[in-house]
Amino acid sequence: MISVDLNELSEKCKKNQRLFNVMFVLLNGCDQNCIHCYIPNHNSYGLPTQKIKDTILEARSLGALNITFTGGEILLRKDLFELIEFARNQFLRVFLMSNAYSLNETKIKRLSQLGIAEFSTTVFSMDPKIHDMITRTKGSFEQIYKNILLLKKYDISVTIKTPLMELNKYAYKQVEAFARENNFNFMTTTTIFTKADGDDSPHELQIRDGLHDITMEIEEILNNYRSISLSTNKEGIPCSAGFSNICINYDGDVWPCNSLMLKVGNILEGNLTNIWTNSVELNLWRKKSVEPISACTTCKLKGVCLRCPGMALLEDNNLYGCSSSAKKIAIEKFKGGS
Amino acid sequence: MKITYSKNIAWQEFFGTVHIFNEISHEAFILNDLAKEFWLLISKSNDFDEICYMLSKNFSTISFEQVKSDFNEFMVDLIHNDLLHTVEDEL
């Protein structure tokens, strides 16, 4: 038996348009009310259980290995454990993205028994006041801190994410130290998404002062955690969206990725297999996305810019154009000589 | 002996190889060639002898006895790594 290089496997899937990751946005309902949330409404509790199970079976047949459940807050779905167990019974890897607020030891023990691959959650700050101010939920830090340590106790792999805003712009230092001490994975970003309906009010929360130093410092920190290399604007496939990844939204819409809300089908009108193979929109994306982007060709930032097509579509209304958010960060990195 | 995939694993076939992840020990493995064929046949039969018989039929140059002898050690290794269980373990 030989050891597995997951990065190499993931890259190979991307190049061969072989499905690898399927993300389900199970619902948009949530038990917190984060100030920067990109979801405009929290009123849907998602697809019927059986439809999700049928789609998981299709994903397995199409060759997927990874299933990610995200929301909204996935713990609000009454059938969450049933869905996890179903996916695990198909021998799929299961990744969960949750705010961890309504976990408890019984649920965590069950997750451990089910053998989930990873639990990913968000810590905005190690200062409970700041964390609770961002979630607008009193006591949320205390609750998730306790649950994160319980996840560790049950040997569940944890990823801690820290989106940075003006309110918590230096929180990455302490949160990263906490992650390191506990052997958790860590991710942080200064990018705050526009809401999915185009409302850009979350941008008002972005870091106003000190962005350059923070960008440079988190870049250095993240180099210690990144297991998959991020591709800058060079030639070839921009990212795995639609090439080895697919996302199914709570209303059945299918997108190449949860950040790239380009509708390529709907599983209530068809099925995943047909969409993955025959969707005109998906095949057009695959064809056009590998072509050089004219805005990037002569741009001096292309060596440091991590352009996200999803952000370009959402914020700049041009799937094949410049992403102003990525550009903003690239400018800071360029100044720093990264 | 009756065997079955361990409930603690995830696995999938990729580009002619089988990738297996033990979600409890966090170890990962790749099987190729005959080992891969052996693994895939477990989807069709839980009986070790029957799997060996099917393998020997698929690869006519190898006798049933030879396959059984070669794969016995391999199966023990898979069980040791918690990738396979004997059906008795599952009960």
GROMACS .gro file of C-alpha atoms in nm:
model
  429
    1MET     CA    1   0.000   0.000   0.000
    2ILE     CA    2   0.125   0.346  -0.093
    3SER     CA    3   0.066   0.680   0.082
    4VAL     CA    4  -0.183   0.923  -0.076
    5ASP     CA    5  -0.099   1.271  -0.202
    6LEU     CA    6  -0.440   1.440  -0.189
    7ASN     CA    7  -0.317   1.756  -0.362
    8GLU     CA    8  -0.192   1.556  -0.655
    9LEU     CA    9  -0.517   1.358  -0.673
   10SER     CA   10  -0.727   1.674  -0.653
   11GLU     CA   11  -0.523   1.837  -0.931
   12LYS     CA   12  -0.555   1.530  -1.149
   13CYS     CA   13  -0.933   1.530  -1.103
   14LYS     CA   14  -0.945   1.898  -1.197
   15LYS     CA   15  -0.747   1.842  -1.516
   16ASN     CA   16  -0.961   1.544  -1.612
   17GLN     CA   17  -1.297   1.704  -1.523
   18ARG     CA   18  -1.354   1.424  -1.278
   19LEU     CA   19  -1.594   1.497  -0.993
   20PHE     CA   20  -1.415   1.500  -0.656
   21ASN     CA   21  -1.604   1.733  -0.416
   22VAL     CA   22  -1.978   1.787  -0.386
   23MET     CA   23  -2.100   2.062  -0.156
   24PHE     CA   24  -2.458   2.078  -0.034
   25VAL     CA   25  -2.585   2.411   0.096
   26LEU     CA   26  -2.845   2.235   0.308
   27LEU     CA   27  -3.041   2.544   0.415
   28ASN     CA   28  -3.009   2.917   0.465
   29GLY     CA   29  -3.169   2.919   0.809
   30CYS     CA   30  -2.935   3.006   1.094
   31ASP     CA   31  -2.936   3.041   1.473
   32GLN     CA   32  -2.697   3.337   1.468
   33ASN     CA   33  -2.717   3.674   1.301
   34CYS     CA   34  -2.362   3.762   1.194
   35ILE     CA   35  -2.310   4.122   1.095
   36HIS     CA   36  -2.125   4.038   0.771
   37CYS     CA   37  -2.332   3.739   0.653
   38TYR     CA   38  -2.359   3.713   0.273
   39ILE     CA   39  -2.692   3.530   0.288
   40PRO     CA   40  -2.971   3.787   0.242
   41ASN     CA   41  -3.259   3.575   0.376
   42HIS     CA   42  -3.278   3.296   0.631
   43ASN     CA   43  -3.610   3.141   0.543
   44SER     CA   44  -3.543   2.809   0.368
   45TYR     CA   45  -3.482   2.474   0.528
   46GLY     CA   46  -3.382   2.312   0.204
   47LEU     CA   47  -3.438   2.010  -0.015
   48PRO     CA   48  -3.624   1.696   0.094
   49THR     CA   49  -3.405   1.435   0.265
   50GLN     CA   50  -3.465   1.175  -0.005
   51LYS     CA   51  -3.362   1.411  -0.286
   52ILE     CA   52  -3.033   1.480  -0.108
   53LYS     CA   53  -2.976   1.107  -0.055
   54ASP     CA   54  -3.047   1.033  -0.422
   55THR     CA   55  -2.800   1.303  -0.521
   56ILE     CA   56  -2.536   1.164  -0.284
   57LEU     CA   57  -2.574   0.826  -0.457
   58GLU     CA   58  -2.529   0.996  -0.793
   59ALA     CA   59  -2.222   1.179  -0.664
   60ARG     CA   60  -2.071   0.847  -0.556
   61SER     CA   61  -2.141   0.697  -0.899
   62LEU     CA   62  -1.990   0.999  -1.072
   63GLY     CA   63  -1.671   0.932  -0.875
   64ALA     CA   64  -1.688   1.187  -0.594
   65LEU     CA   65  -1.496   1.121  -0.275
   66ASN     CA   66  -1.585   1.426  -0.065
   67ILE     CA   67  -1.924   1.553   0.049
   68THR     CA   68  -1.943   1.887   0.228
   69PHE     CA   69  -2.252   1.999   0.417
   70THR     CA   70  -2.282   2.371   0.475
   71GLY     CA   71  -2.558   2.630   0.531
   72GLY     CA   72  -2.697   2.845   0.686
   73GLU     CA   73  -2.647   2.645   0.999
   74ILE     CA   74  -2.649   2.273   0.923
   75LEU     CA   75  -2.721   2.168   1.283
   76LEU     CA   76  -3.070   2.315   1.239
   77ARG     CA   77  -3.156   2.041   0.989
   78LYS     CA   78  -3.331   1.763   1.180
   79ASP     CA   79  -3.205   1.507   0.929
   80LEU     CA   80  -2.839   1.615   0.944
   81PHE     CA   81  -2.713   1.302   1.120
   82GLU     CA   82  -2.923   1.083   0.892
   83LEU     CA   83  -2.760   1.249   0.589
   84ILE     CA   84  -2.411   1.217   0.733
   85GLU     CA   85  -2.470   0.851   0.811
   86PHE     CA   86  -2.607   0.793   0.462
   87ALA     CA   87  -2.302   0.952   0.299
   88ARG     CA   88  -2.066   0.758   0.527
   89ASN     CA   89  -2.247   0.435   0.439
   90GLN     CA   90  -2.156   0.509   0.077
   91PHE     CA   91  -1.793   0.530   0.202
   92LEU     CA   92  -1.771   0.901   0.121
   93ARG     CA   93  -1.563   1.150   0.319
   94VAL     CA   94  -1.787   1.399   0.501
   95PHE     CA   95  -1.683   1.756   0.576
   96LEU     CA   96  -1.904   1.980   0.790
   97MET     CA   97  -1.917   2.361   0.802
   98SER     CA   98  -2.107   2.490   1.103
   99ASN     CA   99  -2.100   2.763   1.365
  100ALA     CA  100  -2.080   2.483   1.629
  101TYR     CA  101  -2.321   2.678   1.851
  102SER     CA  102  -2.581   2.407   1.900
  103LEU     CA  103  -2.340   2.115   1.929
  104ASN     CA  104  -2.320   1.919   2.253
  105GLU     CA  105  -2.119   1.621   2.373
  106THR     CA  106  -2.379   1.367   2.258
  107LYS     CA  107  -2.378   1.507   1.904
  108ILE     CA  108  -1.999   1.531   1.896
  109LYS     CA  109  -1.965   1.172   2.011
  110ARG     CA  110  -2.200   1.069   1.729
  111LEU     CA  111  -1.994   1.266   1.474
  112SER     CA  112  -1.685   1.086   1.598
  113GLN     CA  113  -1.856   0.747   1.562
  114LEU     CA  114  -1.964   0.836   1.210
  115GLY     CA  115  -1.604   0.913   1.116
  116ILE     CA  116  -1.643   1.258   0.965
  117ALA     CA  117  -1.333   1.387   0.788
  118GLU     CA  118  -1.341   1.742   0.925
  119PHE     CA  119  -1.547   1.993   1.121
  120SER     CA  120  -1.492   2.350   1.011
  121THR     CA  121  -1.609   2.645   1.218
  122THR     CA  122  -1.557   3.017   1.266
  123VAL     CA  123  -1.392   3.199   1.555
  124PHE     CA  124  -1.402   3.573   1.505
  125SER     CA  125  -1.191   3.656   1.807
  126MET     CA  126  -1.060   3.500   2.128
  127ASP     CA  127  -1.221   3.797   2.301
  128PRO     CA  128  -1.575   3.676   2.379
  129LYS     CA  129  -1.715   4.029   2.358
  130ILE     CA  130  -1.591   4.080   2.002
  131HIS     CA  131  -1.695   3.734   1.886
  132ASP     CA  132  -2.045   3.779   2.031
  133MET     CA  133  -2.068   4.129   1.884
  134ILE     CA  134  -2.008   3.985   1.535
  135THR     CA  135  -2.247   3.690   1.576
  136ARG     CA  136  -2.496   3.917   1.756
  137THR     CA  137  -2.556   3.618   1.983
  138LYS     CA  138  -2.475   3.657   2.350
  139GLY     CA  139  -2.275   3.367   2.492
  140SER     CA  140  -2.188   3.230   2.148
  141PHE     CA  141  -1.810   3.240   2.208
  142GLU     CA  142  -1.835   3.051   2.534
  143GLN     CA  143  -2.054   2.788   2.370
  144ILE     CA  144  -1.840   2.731   2.060
  145TYR     CA  145  -1.514   2.738   2.257
  146LYS     CA  146  -1.644   2.456   2.475
  147ASN     CA  147  -1.761   2.262   2.169
  148ILE     CA  148  -1.435   2.306   1.978
  149LEU     CA  149  -1.246   2.155   2.271
  150LEU     CA  150  -1.496   1.869   2.280
  151LEU     CA  151  -1.435   1.806   1.909
  152LYS     CA  152  -1.067   1.778   1.993
  153LYS     CA  153  -1.142   1.543   2.282
  154TYR     CA  154  -1.319   1.311   2.038
  155ASP     CA  155  -1.026   1.333   1.793
  156ILE     CA  156  -1.225   1.508   1.519
  157SER     CA  157  -1.017   1.715   1.276
  158VAL     CA  158  -1.102   2.083   1.315
  159THR     CA  159  -1.048   2.383   1.090
  160ILE     CA  160  -1.087   2.726   1.246
  161LYS     CA  161  -1.169   3.015   1.014
  162THR     CA  162  -1.137   3.383   1.098
  163PRO     CA  163  -1.277   3.637   0.853
  164LEU     CA  164  -1.122   3.971   0.939
  165MET     CA  165  -1.312   4.298   0.956
  166GLU     CA  166  -1.229   4.634   1.111
  167LEU     CA  167  -1.390   4.511   1.432
  168ASN     CA  168  -1.161   4.208   1.471
  169LYS     CA  169  -0.874   4.294   1.239
  170TYR     CA  170  -0.598   4.170   1.468
  171ALA     CA  171  -0.786   3.866   1.601
  172TYR     CA  172  -0.594   3.631   1.370
  173LYS     CA  173  -0.293   3.648   1.602
  174GLN     CA  174  -0.467   3.494   1.902
  175VAL     CA  175  -0.700   3.267   1.709
  176GLU     CA  176  -0.407   3.126   1.513
  177ALA     CA  177  -0.214   3.067   1.835
  178PHE     CA  178  -0.517   2.881   1.974
  179ALA     CA  179  -0.540   2.672   1.655
  180ARG     CA  180  -0.167   2.594   1.661
  181GLU     CA  181  -0.169   2.493   2.028
  182ASN     CA  182  -0.453   2.250   1.962
  183ASN     CA  183  -0.326   2.118   1.631
  184PHE     CA  184  -0.622   2.258   1.435
  185ASN     CA  185  -0.607   2.378   1.078
  186PHE     CA  186  -0.641   2.757   1.043
  187MET     CA  187  -0.768   2.987   0.770
  188THR     CA  188  -0.813   3.361   0.767
  189THR     CA  189  -0.904   3.622   0.510
  190THR     CA  190  -0.960   3.994   0.479
  191THR     CA  191  -1.222   3.938   0.208
  192ILE     CA  192  -1.578   4.005   0.313
  193PHE     CA  193  -1.833   3.893   0.057
  194THR     CA  194  -2.106   4.104  -0.095
  195LYS     CA  195  -2.444   3.956  -0.012
  196ALA     CA  196  -2.568   3.695  -0.258
  197ASP     CA  197  -2.836   3.936  -0.380
  198GLY     CA  198  -2.574   4.197  -0.473
  199ASP     CA  199  -2.615   4.417  -0.162
  200ASP     CA  200  -2.261   4.534  -0.090
  201SER     CA  201  -2.330   4.673   0.258
  202PRO     CA  202  -2.102   4.408   0.422
  203HIS     CA  203  -1.811   4.594   0.256
  204GLU     CA  204  -1.858   4.874   0.507
  205LEU     CA  205  -1.727   4.630   0.768
  206GLN     CA  206  -1.401   4.567   0.584
  207ILE     CA  207  -1.064   4.664   0.733
  208ARG     CA  208  -1.011   5.037   0.687
  209ASP     CA  209  -0.663   5.092   0.830
  210GLY     CA  210  -0.358   4.869   0.839
  211LEU     CA  211  -0.466   4.641   0.557
  212HIS     CA  212  -0.117   4.617   0.411
  213ASP     CA  213   0.053   4.492   0.727
  214ILE     CA  214  -0.229   4.253   0.804
  215THR     CA  215  -0.229   4.115   0.448
  216MET     CA  216   0.144   4.051   0.462
  217GLU     CA  217   0.132   3.893   0.805
  218ILE     CA  218  -0.159   3.660   0.736
  219GLU     CA  219   0.002   3.559   0.406
  220GLU     CA  220   0.304   3.440   0.600
  221ILE     CA  221   0.091   3.263   0.860
  222LEU     CA  222  -0.122   3.088   0.600
  223ASN     CA  223   0.184   2.947   0.427
  224ASN     CA  224   0.222   2.722   0.732
  225TYR     CA  225  -0.129   2.585   0.690
  226ARG     CA  226  -0.204   2.570   0.319
  227SER     CA  227  -0.221   2.213   0.202
  228ILE     CA  228  -0.344   2.303  -0.144
  229SER     CA  229  -0.153   2.559  -0.343
  230LEU     CA  230  -0.365   2.850  -0.459
  231SER     CA  231  -0.331   2.939  -0.822
  232THR     CA  232  -0.261   3.293  -0.926
  233ASN     CA  233  -0.369   3.432  -1.262
  234LYS     CA  234  -0.154   3.212  -1.474
  235GLU     CA  235  -0.271   3.012  -1.770
  236GLY     CA  236  -0.488   2.702  -1.739
  237ILE     CA  237  -0.778   2.603  -1.516
  238PRO     CA  238  -0.844   2.887  -1.270
  239CYS     CA  239  -0.980   2.672  -0.987
  240SER     CA  240  -1.162   2.347  -0.930
  241ALA     CA  241  -1.512   2.505  -0.958
  242GLY     CA  242  -1.705   2.304  -1.213
  243PHE     CA  243  -1.398   2.097  -1.303
  244SER     CA  244  -1.385   1.871  -0.998
  245ASN     CA  245  -1.620   2.057  -0.762
  246ILE     CA  246  -1.991   2.116  -0.777
  247CYS     CA  247  -2.229   2.284  -0.533
  248ILE     CA  248  -2.599   2.217  -0.480
  249ASN     CA  249  -2.792   2.499  -0.322
  250TYR     CA  250  -3.083   2.457  -0.081
  251ASP     CA  251  -3.331   2.533  -0.364
  252GLY     CA  252  -3.180   2.269  -0.594
  253ASP     CA  253  -2.980   2.511  -0.806
  254VAL     CA  254  -2.643   2.375  -0.908
  255TRP     CA  255  -2.338   2.600  -0.914
  256PRO     CA  256  -1.974   2.523  -1.000
  257CYS     CA  257  -1.883   2.628  -0.643
  258ASN     CA  258  -2.058   2.792  -0.347
  259SER     CA  259  -1.862   3.110  -0.423
  260LEU     CA  260  -1.946   3.096  -0.793
  261MET     CA  261  -2.323   3.133  -0.807
  262LEU     CA  262  -2.354   3.064  -1.176
  263LYS     CA  263  -2.660   2.849  -1.224
  264VAL     CA  264  -2.575   2.549  -1.440
  265GLY     CA  265  -2.888   2.344  -1.363
  266ASN     CA  266  -3.134   2.243  -1.093
  267ILE     CA  267  -3.158   1.895  -0.948
  268LEU     CA  268  -3.534   1.931  -0.900
  269GLU     CA  269  -3.567   1.970  -1.277
  270GLY     CA  270  -3.306   1.713  -1.373
  271ASN     CA  271  -3.035   1.518  -1.200
  272LEU     CA  272  -2.673   1.572  -1.106
  273THR     CA  273  -2.537   1.321  -1.358
  274ASN     CA  274  -2.706   1.496  -1.647
  275ILE     CA  275  -2.602   1.840  -1.525
  276TRP     CA  276  -2.238   1.734  -1.469
  277THR     CA  277  -2.217   1.584  -1.816
  278ASN     CA  278  -2.451   1.783  -2.037
  279SER     CA  279  -2.520   2.125  -1.886
  280VAL     CA  280  -2.467   2.383  -2.159
  281GLU     CA  281  -2.384   2.650  -1.899
  282LEU     CA  282  -2.134   2.428  -1.716
  283ASN     CA  283  -1.960   2.322  -2.035
  284LEU     CA  284  -1.944   2.683  -2.151
  285TRP     CA  285  -1.785   2.780  -1.817
  286ARG     CA  286  -1.530   2.499  -1.852
  287LYS     CA  287  -1.446   2.612  -2.203
  288LYS     CA  288  -1.427   2.986  -2.142
  289SER     CA  289  -1.265   2.985  -1.800
  290VAL     CA  290  -0.941   2.838  -1.929
  291GLU     CA  291  -0.898   3.115  -2.184
  292PRO     CA  292  -0.673   3.405  -2.083
  293ILE     CA  293  -0.861   3.693  -1.917
  294SER     CA  294  -0.795   4.008  -2.114
  295ALA     CA  295  -0.801   4.228  -1.802
  296CYS     CA  296  -0.527   4.014  -1.648
  297THR     CA  297  -0.299   3.970  -1.948
  298THR     CA  298  -0.108   4.293  -1.902
  299CYS     CA  299  -0.185   4.347  -1.533
  300LYS     CA  300   0.127   4.386  -1.320
  301LEU     CA  301  -0.053   4.213  -1.031
  302LYS     CA  302  -0.115   3.884  -1.208
  303GLY     CA  303   0.170   3.711  -1.028
  304VAL     CA  304   0.019   3.779  -0.685
  305CYS     CA  305  -0.353   3.805  -0.755
  306LEU     CA  306  -0.575   3.523  -0.635
  307ARG     CA  307  -0.869   3.616  -0.854
  308CYS     CA  308  -1.189   3.437  -0.769
  309PRO     CA  309  -1.430   3.416  -1.064
  310GLY     CA  310  -1.720   3.396  -0.820
  311MET     CA  311  -1.624   3.727  -0.663
  312ALA     CA  312  -1.575   3.880  -1.009
  313LEU     CA  313  -1.929   3.775  -1.103
  314LEU     CA  314  -2.093   3.878  -0.777
  315GLU     CA  315  -1.916   4.206  -0.714
  316ASP     CA  316  -1.806   4.322  -1.057
  317ASN     CA  317  -2.078   4.154  -1.262
  318ASN     CA  318  -1.823   4.007  -1.500
  319LEU     CA  319  -1.740   3.639  -1.471
  320TYR     CA  320  -1.444   3.677  -1.703
  321GLY     CA  321  -1.330   4.017  -1.580
  322CYS     CA  322  -1.120   4.164  -1.300
  323SER     CA  323  -1.220   4.092  -0.941
  324SER     CA  324  -1.193   4.420  -0.751
  325SER     CA  325  -1.175   4.241  -0.415
  326ALA     CA  326  -0.888   4.020  -0.527
  327LYS     CA  327  -0.719   4.320  -0.683
  328LYS     CA  328  -0.738   4.515  -0.358
  329ILE     CA  329  -0.552   4.240  -0.173
  330ALA     CA  330  -0.309   4.185  -0.462
  331ILE     CA  331  -0.211   4.554  -0.448
  332GLU     CA  332  -0.114   4.515  -0.082
  333LYS     CA  333   0.087   4.203  -0.159
  334PHE     CA  334   0.253   4.371  -0.456
  335LYS     CA  335   0.358   4.665  -0.236
  336GLY     CA  336   0.512   4.412   0.000
  337GLY     CA  337   0.704   4.246  -0.280
  338SER     CA  338   0.528   3.911  -0.228
  339MET     CA  339  -1.397  -1.627   0.593
  340LYS     CA  340  -1.653  -1.349   0.541
  341ILE     CA  341  -1.516  -0.997   0.501
  342THR     CA  342  -1.662  -0.650   0.456
  343TYR     CA  343  -1.538  -0.293   0.425
  344SER     CA  344  -1.477  -0.126   0.759
  345LYS     CA  345  -1.735   0.138   0.852
  346ASN     CA  346  -1.446   0.365   0.950
  347ILE     CA  347  -1.322   0.418   0.597
  348ALA     CA  348  -1.397   0.624   0.290
  349TRP     CA  349  -1.285   0.498  -0.048
  350GLN     CA  350  -1.318   0.566  -0.417
  351GLU     CA  351  -1.163   0.447  -0.742
  352PHE     CA  352  -0.951   0.705  -0.921
  353PHE     CA  353  -0.769   0.660  -1.251
  354GLY     CA  354  -0.714   0.286  -1.212
  355THR     CA  355  -0.630   0.292  -0.842
  356VAL     CA  356  -0.836   0.267  -0.524
  357HIS     CA  357  -0.781   0.536  -0.260
  358ILE     CA  358  -0.878   0.443   0.094
  359PHE     CA  359  -0.899   0.677   0.394
  360ASN     CA  360  -0.921   0.551   0.748
  361GLU     CA  361  -1.120   0.831   0.913
  362ILE     CA  362  -1.032   0.716   1.262
  363SER     CA  363  -0.655   0.670   1.231
  364HIS     CA  364  -0.638   0.948   0.967
  365GLU     CA  365  -0.422   0.726   0.746
  366ALA     CA  366  -0.463   0.696   0.370
  367PHE     CA  367  -0.371   0.419   0.129
  368ILE     CA  368  -0.363   0.341  -0.243
  369LEU     CA  369  -0.426   0.001  -0.397
  370ASN     CA  370  -0.342  -0.084  -0.754
  371ASP     CA  371  -0.322  -0.383  -0.987
  372LEU     CA  372  -0.443  -0.707  -0.831
  373ALA     CA  373  -0.485  -0.551  -0.488
  374LYS     CA  374  -0.731  -0.305  -0.641
  375GLU     CA  375  -0.921  -0.589  -0.813
  376PHE     CA  376  -0.939  -0.775  -0.482
  377TRP     CA  377  -1.077  -0.464  -0.311
  378LEU     CA  378  -1.343  -0.400  -0.577
  379LEU     CA  379  -1.460  -0.760  -0.567
  380ILE     CA  380  -1.557  -0.717  -0.202
  381SER     CA  381  -1.849  -0.508  -0.337
  382LYS     CA  382  -1.971  -0.823  -0.509
  383SER     CA  383  -1.897  -1.089  -0.251
  384ASN     CA  384  -1.815  -1.104   0.119
  385ASP     CA  385  -1.662  -1.448   0.091
  386PHE     CA  386  -1.282  -1.454   0.080
  387ASP     CA  387  -1.267  -1.786  -0.108
  388GLU     CA  388  -1.519  -1.667  -0.365
  389ILE     CA  389  -1.325  -1.345  -0.421
  390CYS     CA  390  -1.007  -1.545  -0.472
  391TYR     CA  391  -1.189  -1.773  -0.711
  392MET     CA  392  -1.314  -1.474  -0.915
  393LEU     CA  393  -0.963  -1.328  -0.920
  394SER     CA  394  -0.813  -1.654  -1.044
  395LYS     CA  395  -1.079  -1.668  -1.316
  396ASN     CA  396  -1.005  -1.308  -1.423
  397PHE     CA  397  -0.632  -1.380  -1.430
  398SER     CA  398  -0.619  -1.727  -1.574
  399THR     CA  399  -0.244  -1.762  -1.535
  400ILE     CA  400  -0.275  -1.773  -1.155
  401SER     CA  401  -0.427  -2.071  -0.980
  402PHE     CA  402  -0.698  -2.040  -0.717
  403GLU     CA  403  -0.467  -2.185  -0.451
  404GLN     CA  404  -0.193  -1.938  -0.541
  405VAL     CA  405  -0.433  -1.641  -0.525
  406LYS     CA  406  -0.567  -1.759  -0.190
  407SER     CA  407  -0.221  -1.797  -0.048
  408ASP     CA  408  -0.100  -1.458  -0.180
  409PHE     CA  409  -0.407  -1.267  -0.067
  410ASN     CA  410  -0.443  -1.418   0.275
  411GLU     CA  411  -0.153  -1.212   0.408
  412PHE     CA  412  -0.280  -0.905   0.225
  413MET     CA  413  -0.626  -0.946   0.377
  414VAL     CA  414  -0.475  -0.975   0.724
  415ASP     CA  415  -0.287  -0.651   0.657
  416LEU     CA  416  -0.610  -0.477   0.553
  417ILE     CA  417  -0.786  -0.600   0.866
  418HIS     CA  418  -0.490  -0.489   1.079
  419ASN     CA  419  -0.522  -0.136   0.932
  420ASP     CA  420  -0.896  -0.137   1.006
  421LEU     CA  421  -0.979  -0.113   0.636
  422LEU     CA  422  -1.160  -0.446   0.634
  423HIS     CA  423  -1.360  -0.622   0.901
  424THR     CA  424  -1.451  -0.985   0.927
  425VAL     CA  425  -1.826  -1.020   0.924
  426GLU     CA  426  -1.808  -1.169   1.275
  427ASP     CA  427  -1.661  -0.832   1.391
  428GLU     CA  428  -1.960  -0.650   1.248
  429LEU     CA  429  -2.213  -0.862   1.438
   0.00000   0.00000   0.00000
